[in-house]
Coordinates of C-alpha atoms in Angstrom, one line a residue:
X677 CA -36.0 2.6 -5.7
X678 CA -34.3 -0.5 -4.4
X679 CA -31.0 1.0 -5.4
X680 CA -31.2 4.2 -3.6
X681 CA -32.8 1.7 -0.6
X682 CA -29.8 -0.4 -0.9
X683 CA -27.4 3.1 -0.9
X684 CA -28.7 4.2 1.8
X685 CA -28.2 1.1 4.4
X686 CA -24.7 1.1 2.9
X687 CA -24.2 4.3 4.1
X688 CA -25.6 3.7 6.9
X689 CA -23.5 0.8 8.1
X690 CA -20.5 2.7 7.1
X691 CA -21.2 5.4 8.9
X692 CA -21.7 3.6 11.8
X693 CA -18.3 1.4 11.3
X694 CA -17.1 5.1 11.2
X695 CA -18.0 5.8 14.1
X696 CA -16.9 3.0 15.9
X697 CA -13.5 3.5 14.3
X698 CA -13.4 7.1 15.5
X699 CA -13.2 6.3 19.1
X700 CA -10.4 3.6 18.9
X701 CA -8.9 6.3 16.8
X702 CA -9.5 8.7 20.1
X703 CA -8.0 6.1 22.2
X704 CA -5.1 5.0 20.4
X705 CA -4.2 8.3 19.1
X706 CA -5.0 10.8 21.7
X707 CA -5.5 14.5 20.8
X708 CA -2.3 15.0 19.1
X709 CA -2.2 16.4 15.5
X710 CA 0.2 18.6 15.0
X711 CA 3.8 17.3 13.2
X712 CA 6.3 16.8 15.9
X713 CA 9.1 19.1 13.2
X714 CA 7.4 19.9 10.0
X715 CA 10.3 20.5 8.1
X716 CA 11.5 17.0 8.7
X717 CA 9.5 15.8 5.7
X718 CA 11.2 19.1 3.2
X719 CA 14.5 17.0 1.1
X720 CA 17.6 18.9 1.2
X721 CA 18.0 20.8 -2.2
X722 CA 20.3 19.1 -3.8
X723 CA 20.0 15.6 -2.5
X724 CA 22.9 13.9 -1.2
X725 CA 24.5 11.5 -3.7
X726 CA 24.3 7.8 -2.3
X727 CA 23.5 4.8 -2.8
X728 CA 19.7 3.5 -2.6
X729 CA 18.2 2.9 0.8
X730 CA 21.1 5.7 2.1
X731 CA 19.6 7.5 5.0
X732 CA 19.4 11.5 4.0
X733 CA 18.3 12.3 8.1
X734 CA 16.8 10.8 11.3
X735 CA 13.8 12.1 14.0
X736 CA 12.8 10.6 17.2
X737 CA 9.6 9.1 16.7
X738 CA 6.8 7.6 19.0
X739 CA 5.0 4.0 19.6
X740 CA 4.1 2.3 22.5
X741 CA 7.0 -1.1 23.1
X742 CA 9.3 0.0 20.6
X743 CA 12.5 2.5 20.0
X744 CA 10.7 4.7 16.7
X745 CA 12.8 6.8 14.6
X746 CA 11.2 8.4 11.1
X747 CA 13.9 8.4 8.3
X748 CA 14.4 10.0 5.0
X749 CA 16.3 7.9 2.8
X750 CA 17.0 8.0 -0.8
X751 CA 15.2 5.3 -3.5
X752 CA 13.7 5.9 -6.9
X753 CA 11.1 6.5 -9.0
X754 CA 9.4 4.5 -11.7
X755 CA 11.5 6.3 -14.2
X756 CA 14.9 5.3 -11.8
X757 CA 15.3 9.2 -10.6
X758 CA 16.4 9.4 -7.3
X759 CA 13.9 10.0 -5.0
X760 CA 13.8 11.0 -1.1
X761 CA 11.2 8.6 0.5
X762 CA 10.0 9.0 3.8
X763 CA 8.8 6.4 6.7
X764 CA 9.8 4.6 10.1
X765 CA 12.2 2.1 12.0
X766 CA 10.2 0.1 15.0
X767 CA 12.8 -1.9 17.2
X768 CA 11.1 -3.6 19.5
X769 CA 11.9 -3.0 23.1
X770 CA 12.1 -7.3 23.9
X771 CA 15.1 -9.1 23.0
X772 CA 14.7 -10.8 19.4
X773 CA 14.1 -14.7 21.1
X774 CA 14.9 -16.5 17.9
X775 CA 18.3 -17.6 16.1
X776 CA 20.5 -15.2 14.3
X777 CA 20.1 -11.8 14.1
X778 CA 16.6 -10.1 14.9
X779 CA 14.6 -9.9 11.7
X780 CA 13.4 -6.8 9.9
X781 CA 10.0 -6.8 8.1
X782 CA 9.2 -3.9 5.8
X783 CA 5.5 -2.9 6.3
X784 CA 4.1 -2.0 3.1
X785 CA 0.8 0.1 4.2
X786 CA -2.4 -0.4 2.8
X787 CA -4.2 3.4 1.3
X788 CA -3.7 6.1 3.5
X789 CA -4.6 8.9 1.1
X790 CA -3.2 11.3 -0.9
X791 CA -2.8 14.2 1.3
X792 CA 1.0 14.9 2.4
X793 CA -1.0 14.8 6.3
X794 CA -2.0 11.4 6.0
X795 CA 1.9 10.0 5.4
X796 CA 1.7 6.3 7.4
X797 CA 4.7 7.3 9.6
X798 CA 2.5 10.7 10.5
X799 CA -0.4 8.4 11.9
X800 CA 2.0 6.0 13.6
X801 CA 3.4 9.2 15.6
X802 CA -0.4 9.8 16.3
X803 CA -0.1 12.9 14.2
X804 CA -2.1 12.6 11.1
X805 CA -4.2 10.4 8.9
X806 CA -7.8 9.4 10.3
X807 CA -9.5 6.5 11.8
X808 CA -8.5 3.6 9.1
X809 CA -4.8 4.9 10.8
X810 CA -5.5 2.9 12.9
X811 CA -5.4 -0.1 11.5
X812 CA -1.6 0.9 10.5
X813 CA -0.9 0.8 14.0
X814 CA -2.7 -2.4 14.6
X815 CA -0.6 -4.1 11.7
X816 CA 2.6 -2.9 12.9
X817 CA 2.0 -4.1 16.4
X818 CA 1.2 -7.7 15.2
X819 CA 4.9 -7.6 13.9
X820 CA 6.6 -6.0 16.9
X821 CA 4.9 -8.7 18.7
X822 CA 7.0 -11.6 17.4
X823 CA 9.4 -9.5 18.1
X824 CA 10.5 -8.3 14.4
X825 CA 11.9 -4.6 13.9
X826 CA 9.5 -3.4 11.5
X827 CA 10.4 -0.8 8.5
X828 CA 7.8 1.7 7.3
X829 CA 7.5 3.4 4.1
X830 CA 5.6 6.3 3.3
X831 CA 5.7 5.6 -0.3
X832 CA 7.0 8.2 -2.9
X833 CA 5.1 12.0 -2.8
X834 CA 3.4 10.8 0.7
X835 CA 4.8 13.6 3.5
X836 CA 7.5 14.8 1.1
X837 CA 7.2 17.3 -2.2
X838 CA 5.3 15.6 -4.9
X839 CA 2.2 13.5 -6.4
X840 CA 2.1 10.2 -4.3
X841 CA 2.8 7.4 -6.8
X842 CA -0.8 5.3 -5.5
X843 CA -0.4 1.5 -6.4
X844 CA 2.6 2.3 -9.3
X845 CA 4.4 -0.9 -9.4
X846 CA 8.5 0.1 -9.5
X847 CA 8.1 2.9 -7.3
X848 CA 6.4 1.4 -4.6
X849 CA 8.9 -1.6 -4.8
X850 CA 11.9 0.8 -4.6
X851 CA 10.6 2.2 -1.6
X852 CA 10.0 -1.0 0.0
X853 CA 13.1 -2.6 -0.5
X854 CA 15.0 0.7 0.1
X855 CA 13.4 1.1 3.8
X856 CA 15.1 -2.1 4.5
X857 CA 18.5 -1.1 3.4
X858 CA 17.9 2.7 5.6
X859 CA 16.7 0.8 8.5
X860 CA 20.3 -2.2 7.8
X861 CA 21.9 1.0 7.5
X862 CA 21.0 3.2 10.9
X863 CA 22.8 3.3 13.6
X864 CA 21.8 2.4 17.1
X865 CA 19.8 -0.5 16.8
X866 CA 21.3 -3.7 16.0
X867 CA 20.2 -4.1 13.3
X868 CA 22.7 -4.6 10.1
X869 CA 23.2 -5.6 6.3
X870 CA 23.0 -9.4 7.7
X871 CA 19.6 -9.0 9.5
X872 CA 17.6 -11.5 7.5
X873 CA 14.4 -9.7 6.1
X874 CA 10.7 -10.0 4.9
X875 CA 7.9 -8.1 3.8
X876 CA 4.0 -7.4 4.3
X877 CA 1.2 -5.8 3.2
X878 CA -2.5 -5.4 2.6
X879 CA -4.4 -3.8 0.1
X880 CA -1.9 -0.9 -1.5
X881 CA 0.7 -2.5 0.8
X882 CA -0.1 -5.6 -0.4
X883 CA 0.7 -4.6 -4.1
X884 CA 3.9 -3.0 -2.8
X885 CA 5.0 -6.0 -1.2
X886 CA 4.3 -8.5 -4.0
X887 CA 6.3 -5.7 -6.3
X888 CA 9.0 -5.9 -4.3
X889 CA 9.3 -9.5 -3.8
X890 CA 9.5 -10.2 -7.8
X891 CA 11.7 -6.8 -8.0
X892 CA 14.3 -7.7 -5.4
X893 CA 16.3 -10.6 -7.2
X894 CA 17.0 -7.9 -9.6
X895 CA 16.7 -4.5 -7.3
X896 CA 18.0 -5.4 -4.0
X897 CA 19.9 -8.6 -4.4
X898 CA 21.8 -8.5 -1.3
X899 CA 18.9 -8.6 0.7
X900 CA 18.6 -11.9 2.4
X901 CA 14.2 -12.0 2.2
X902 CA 13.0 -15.2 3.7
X903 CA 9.3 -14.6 2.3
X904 CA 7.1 -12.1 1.6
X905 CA 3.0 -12.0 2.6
X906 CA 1.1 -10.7 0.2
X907 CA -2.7 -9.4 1.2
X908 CA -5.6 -8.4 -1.0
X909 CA -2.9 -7.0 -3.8
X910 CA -4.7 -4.7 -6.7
X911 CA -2.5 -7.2 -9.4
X912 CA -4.2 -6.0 -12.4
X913 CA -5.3 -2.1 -12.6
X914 CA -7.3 -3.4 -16.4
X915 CA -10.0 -5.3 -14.1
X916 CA -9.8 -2.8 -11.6
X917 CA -10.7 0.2 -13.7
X918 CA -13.8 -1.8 -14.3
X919 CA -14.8 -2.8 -10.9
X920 CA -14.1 0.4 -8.5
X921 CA -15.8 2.1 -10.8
X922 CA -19.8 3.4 -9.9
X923 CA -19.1 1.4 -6.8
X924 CA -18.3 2.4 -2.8
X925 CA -14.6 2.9 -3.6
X926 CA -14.4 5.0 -6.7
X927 CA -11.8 6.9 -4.6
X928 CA -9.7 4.4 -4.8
X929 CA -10.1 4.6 -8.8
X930 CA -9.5 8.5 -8.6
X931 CA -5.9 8.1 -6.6
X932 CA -4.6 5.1 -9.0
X933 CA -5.2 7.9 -11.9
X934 CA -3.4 10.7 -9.5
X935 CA -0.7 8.3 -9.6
X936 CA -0.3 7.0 -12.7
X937 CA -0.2 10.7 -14.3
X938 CA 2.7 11.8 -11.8
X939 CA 4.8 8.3 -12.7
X940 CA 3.4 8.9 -16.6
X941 CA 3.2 12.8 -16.9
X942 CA 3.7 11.9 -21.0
X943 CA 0.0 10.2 -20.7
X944 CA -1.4 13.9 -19.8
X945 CA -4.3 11.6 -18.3
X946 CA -5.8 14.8 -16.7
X947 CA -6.5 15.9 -20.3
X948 CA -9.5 14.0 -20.3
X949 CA -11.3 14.7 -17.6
X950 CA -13.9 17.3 -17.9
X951 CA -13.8 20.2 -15.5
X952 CA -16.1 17.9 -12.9
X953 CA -13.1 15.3 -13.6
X954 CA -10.7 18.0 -13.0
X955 CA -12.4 19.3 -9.9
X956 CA -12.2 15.9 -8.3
X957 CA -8.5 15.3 -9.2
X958 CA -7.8 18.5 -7.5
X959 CA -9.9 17.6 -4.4
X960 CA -8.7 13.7 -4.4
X961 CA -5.2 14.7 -4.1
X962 CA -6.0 16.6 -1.1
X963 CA -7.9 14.0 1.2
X964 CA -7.4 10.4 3.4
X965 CA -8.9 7.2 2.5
X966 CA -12.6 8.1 4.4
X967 CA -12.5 11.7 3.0
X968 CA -12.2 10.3 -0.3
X969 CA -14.8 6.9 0.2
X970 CA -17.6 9.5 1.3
X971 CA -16.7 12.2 -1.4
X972 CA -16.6 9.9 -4.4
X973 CA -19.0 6.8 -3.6
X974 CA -21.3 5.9 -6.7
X975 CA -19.5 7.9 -8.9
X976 CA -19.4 7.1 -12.5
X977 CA -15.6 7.7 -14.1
X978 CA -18.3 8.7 -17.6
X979 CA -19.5 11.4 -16.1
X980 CA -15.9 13.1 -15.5
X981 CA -14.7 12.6 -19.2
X982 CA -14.7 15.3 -22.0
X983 CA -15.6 12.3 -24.4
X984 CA -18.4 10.3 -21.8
X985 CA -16.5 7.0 -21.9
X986 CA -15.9 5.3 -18.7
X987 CA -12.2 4.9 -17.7
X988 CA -12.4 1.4 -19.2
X989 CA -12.6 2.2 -22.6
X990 CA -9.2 4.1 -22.9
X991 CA -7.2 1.1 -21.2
X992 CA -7.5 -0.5 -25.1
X993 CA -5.3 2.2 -26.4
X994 CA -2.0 3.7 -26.0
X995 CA -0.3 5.3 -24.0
X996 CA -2.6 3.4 -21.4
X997 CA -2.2 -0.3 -22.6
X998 CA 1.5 -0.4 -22.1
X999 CA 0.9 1.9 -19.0
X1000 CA -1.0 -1.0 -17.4
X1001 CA 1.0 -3.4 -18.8
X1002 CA 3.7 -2.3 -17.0
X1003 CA 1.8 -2.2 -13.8
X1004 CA 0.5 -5.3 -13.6
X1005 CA 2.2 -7.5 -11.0
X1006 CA 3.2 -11.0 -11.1
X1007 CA 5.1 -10.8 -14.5
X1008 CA 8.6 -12.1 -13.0
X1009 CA 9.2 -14.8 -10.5
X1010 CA 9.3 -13.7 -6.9
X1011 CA 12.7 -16.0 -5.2
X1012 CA 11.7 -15.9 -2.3
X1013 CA 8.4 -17.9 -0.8
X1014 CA 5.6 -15.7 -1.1
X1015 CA 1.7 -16.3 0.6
X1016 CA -1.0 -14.7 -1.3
X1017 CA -4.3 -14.2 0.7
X1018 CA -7.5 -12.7 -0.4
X1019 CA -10.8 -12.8 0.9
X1020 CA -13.5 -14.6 -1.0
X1021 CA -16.1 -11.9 -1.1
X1022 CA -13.6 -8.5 -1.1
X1023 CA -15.8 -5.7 -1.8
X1024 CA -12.8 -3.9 -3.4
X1025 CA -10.3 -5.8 -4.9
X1026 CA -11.7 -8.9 -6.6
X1027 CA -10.5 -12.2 -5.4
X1028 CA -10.0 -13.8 -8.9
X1029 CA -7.1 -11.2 -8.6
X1030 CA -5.3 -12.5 -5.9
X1031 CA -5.7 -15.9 -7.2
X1032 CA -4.3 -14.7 -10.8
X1033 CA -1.2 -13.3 -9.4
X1034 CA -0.3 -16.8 -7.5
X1035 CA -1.4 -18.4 -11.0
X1036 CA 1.2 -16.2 -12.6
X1037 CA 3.8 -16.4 -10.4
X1038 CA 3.2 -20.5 -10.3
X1039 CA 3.6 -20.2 -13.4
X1040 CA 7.0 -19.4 -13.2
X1041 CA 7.8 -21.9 -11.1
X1042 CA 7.7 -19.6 -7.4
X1043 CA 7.2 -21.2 -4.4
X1044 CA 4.0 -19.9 -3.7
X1045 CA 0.9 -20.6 -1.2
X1046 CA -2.8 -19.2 -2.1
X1047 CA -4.8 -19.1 1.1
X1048 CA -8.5 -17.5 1.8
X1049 CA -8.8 -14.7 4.4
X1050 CA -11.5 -15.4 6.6
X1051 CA -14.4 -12.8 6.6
X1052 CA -17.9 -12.9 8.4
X1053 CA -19.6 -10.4 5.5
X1054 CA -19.8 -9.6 1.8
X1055 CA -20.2 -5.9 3.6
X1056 CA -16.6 -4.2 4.4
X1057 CA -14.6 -7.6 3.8
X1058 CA -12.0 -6.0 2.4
X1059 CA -11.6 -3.7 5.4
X1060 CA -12.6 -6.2 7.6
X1061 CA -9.8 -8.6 6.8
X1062 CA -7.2 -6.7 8.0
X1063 CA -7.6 -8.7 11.3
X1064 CA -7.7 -11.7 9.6
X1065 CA -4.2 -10.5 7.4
X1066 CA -2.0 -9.0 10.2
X1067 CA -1.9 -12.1 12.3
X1068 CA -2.0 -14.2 9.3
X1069 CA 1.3 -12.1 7.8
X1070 CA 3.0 -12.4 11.5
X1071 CA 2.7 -16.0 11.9
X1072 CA 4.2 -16.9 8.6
X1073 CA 6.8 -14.7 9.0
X1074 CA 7.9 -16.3 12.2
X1075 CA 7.6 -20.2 10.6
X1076 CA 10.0 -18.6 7.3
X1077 CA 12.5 -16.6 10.0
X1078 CA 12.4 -19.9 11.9
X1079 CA 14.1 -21.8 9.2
X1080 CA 11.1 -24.2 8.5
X1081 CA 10.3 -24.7 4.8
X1082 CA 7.4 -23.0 2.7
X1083 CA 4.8 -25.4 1.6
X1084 CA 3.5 -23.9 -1.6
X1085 CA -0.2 -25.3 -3.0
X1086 CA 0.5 -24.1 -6.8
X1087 CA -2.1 -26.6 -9.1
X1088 CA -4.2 -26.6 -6.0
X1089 CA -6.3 -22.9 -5.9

């Protein structure tokens, strides 16, 4: 009884965090919902040869202080296909105040969904997505602020053709490091193949961007990154498999295996479900992030197997060992200063996993800093520290674009 008590005011409290979030989503969105020009997000068939980070096409965009334009450009998967990859370039209307060339910052964005509707650069244009869109926005607007020009990916499979890739460690970083290189590359806004860069995220986006910064000495080396800020990142999948699932979040559980079957289609991982695991896989792959929280919350991955074993128990055997293996970050040393931040009492992604991932990368002798995000409640923290991250991830940025030096706590967290 104290369970289903304890449920139920969890419900409760989201709903009514919901509901608060609907309105700013009203007021920051307006009634808009419709794409702007659909086929914009449809490849050309062939793609274009080029090289990665080559812009495919252009559309004018939309967001309040800033020139917007969504791009297509090319990137690759997690098998090194070619790939077209969707998002947006944000120049801020201010002139850049700082030295050198005005920065460019690839936002990595946190989970949107699954849905081809709920594509990050979609919500930015007020055109898709729902109410946790809005914190997109809010993240983007922290960098604009410091006057940054800000590039956005969707992510593979998120607005174009295809699975979306959730929280698959190459692909993500491809697309990351390949929006910077489309948005060096496009005309018209100043910006060039010498604008000094970084990266950010939270969450998904935070995995993304501590993928690409230990990618890019090997991916994009002609990227000048000054430092990368790395949020709540799901590091390890193994410990993740174990936590989401049963819990609030078990959507979140449900995309990562969306994703890893369409980078792994050899790992047939929808073989195992039962037809209620089937049946959610098919739905999943459908919704946004609160579709998918309300859906899925309390579900138990054992109940969705032909076998009756929790997720958990497969990751001991192959294909899935090596399959999370290779998915774990922090396995190669990031060169450029890095800040890992995680709230203490994340209700999603355990802290111990933050603080593994600057452990690792320590390790390896990175210059990295480990910091706590503040958070008033055990209740929504992870959520809830997006305020806490964007400002955190903006300032940083500016001390690293600045020129001043990193002061890493390795030994110290």
């Amino acid at each position: 009884m104290h369970n289903t008590f304890r449920s139920s005011r969890r419900r409760a409290l989201f709903s009514g965090l919901v509901t608060a979030g609907l309105v700013a989503t009203l007021l920051s969105f307006g009634a808009a919902s419709a794409d702007a020009d659909p086929g914009f997000y449809d490849p050309p068939s062939p793609l274009p040869q080029g090289a990665d980070g080559d812009v495919i096409k252009t559309l004018p965009s939309t967001f309040s202080g800033a020139k917007s334009t969504r791009v297509m450009y090319l990137s690759r998967d997690a098998a090194n296909r070619a790939i077209p990859v969707t998002g947006t370039v944000l120049v801020p209307d201010k002139a850049w105040g700082g030295t050198g060339q005005r920065p460019i910052v690839a936002y990595a964005p946190f989970t949107a969904g699954m849905g081809d509707q709920c594509a990050p650069s979609k919500s930015l244009a007020g055109e898709g997505g729902d109410f946790v869109s809005s914190f997109q926005k809010s993240f983007v607007s922290a960098l604009l602020d410091k006057g940054f020009a800000v590039a956005q990916t969707d992510y593979e499979g998120l607005g174009t053709p295809g699975e979306h890739t959730y929280v698959v460690r190459e692909s993500e970083a491809h697309a990351v490091l390949d929006v910077l290189r489309a948005a060096q590359r496009l005309p018209g806004t100043g910006l060039s193949s010498a604008s000094p860069v970084g990266v950010a995220g939270y969450s998904e986006g935070g995995g993304a961007s501590a993928s690409a910064a230990e990618l890019a000495p090997s991916y994009a080396p002609e990227l000048d990154l000054k430092g990368a800020y790395v949020g709540a990142a799901p590091a390890d999948k193994a410990v993740l498999e174990k936590s989401l699932d049963g819990g609030m979040y078990v959507g979140f559980l449900g995309y990562s295996l969306i994703g890893l079957n369409a980078a792994y289609p050899e790992a047939k991982i929808f073989d195992l479900a039962n037809d209620a695991g089937k049946q959610l896989f098919e739905e999943a792959r459908k919704t946004c992030t609160l579709d998918a929280v309300f859906k899925y919350m309390y579900r138990n991955s054992a109940q969705l197997t032909k076998d009756g074993r929790p997720v958990s128990a497969y990751l001991d055997q192959e294909p899935f060992r090596g399959i999370v293996a290779a998915n774990r970050i922090g396995t190669l040393k990031p060169a450029a200063p890095v800040l890992v931040a995680h709230a203490p009492n994340d209700d999603v992604i355990p802290s111990s996993i933050g603080k593994q991932l600057g452990k690792d990368w320590c390790a390896k002798g990175a210059n990295v800093r480990f910091q706590d995000i503040p958070s008033l409640s055990p209740l929504f923290s992870h959520i809830l520290g997006l305020s806490g991250a964007q400002g955190e991830a903006a300032n940083w940025l500016t001390e690293r674009f600045a020129g001043k030096p990193a002061a890493g706590n390795c030994g110290r967290f």
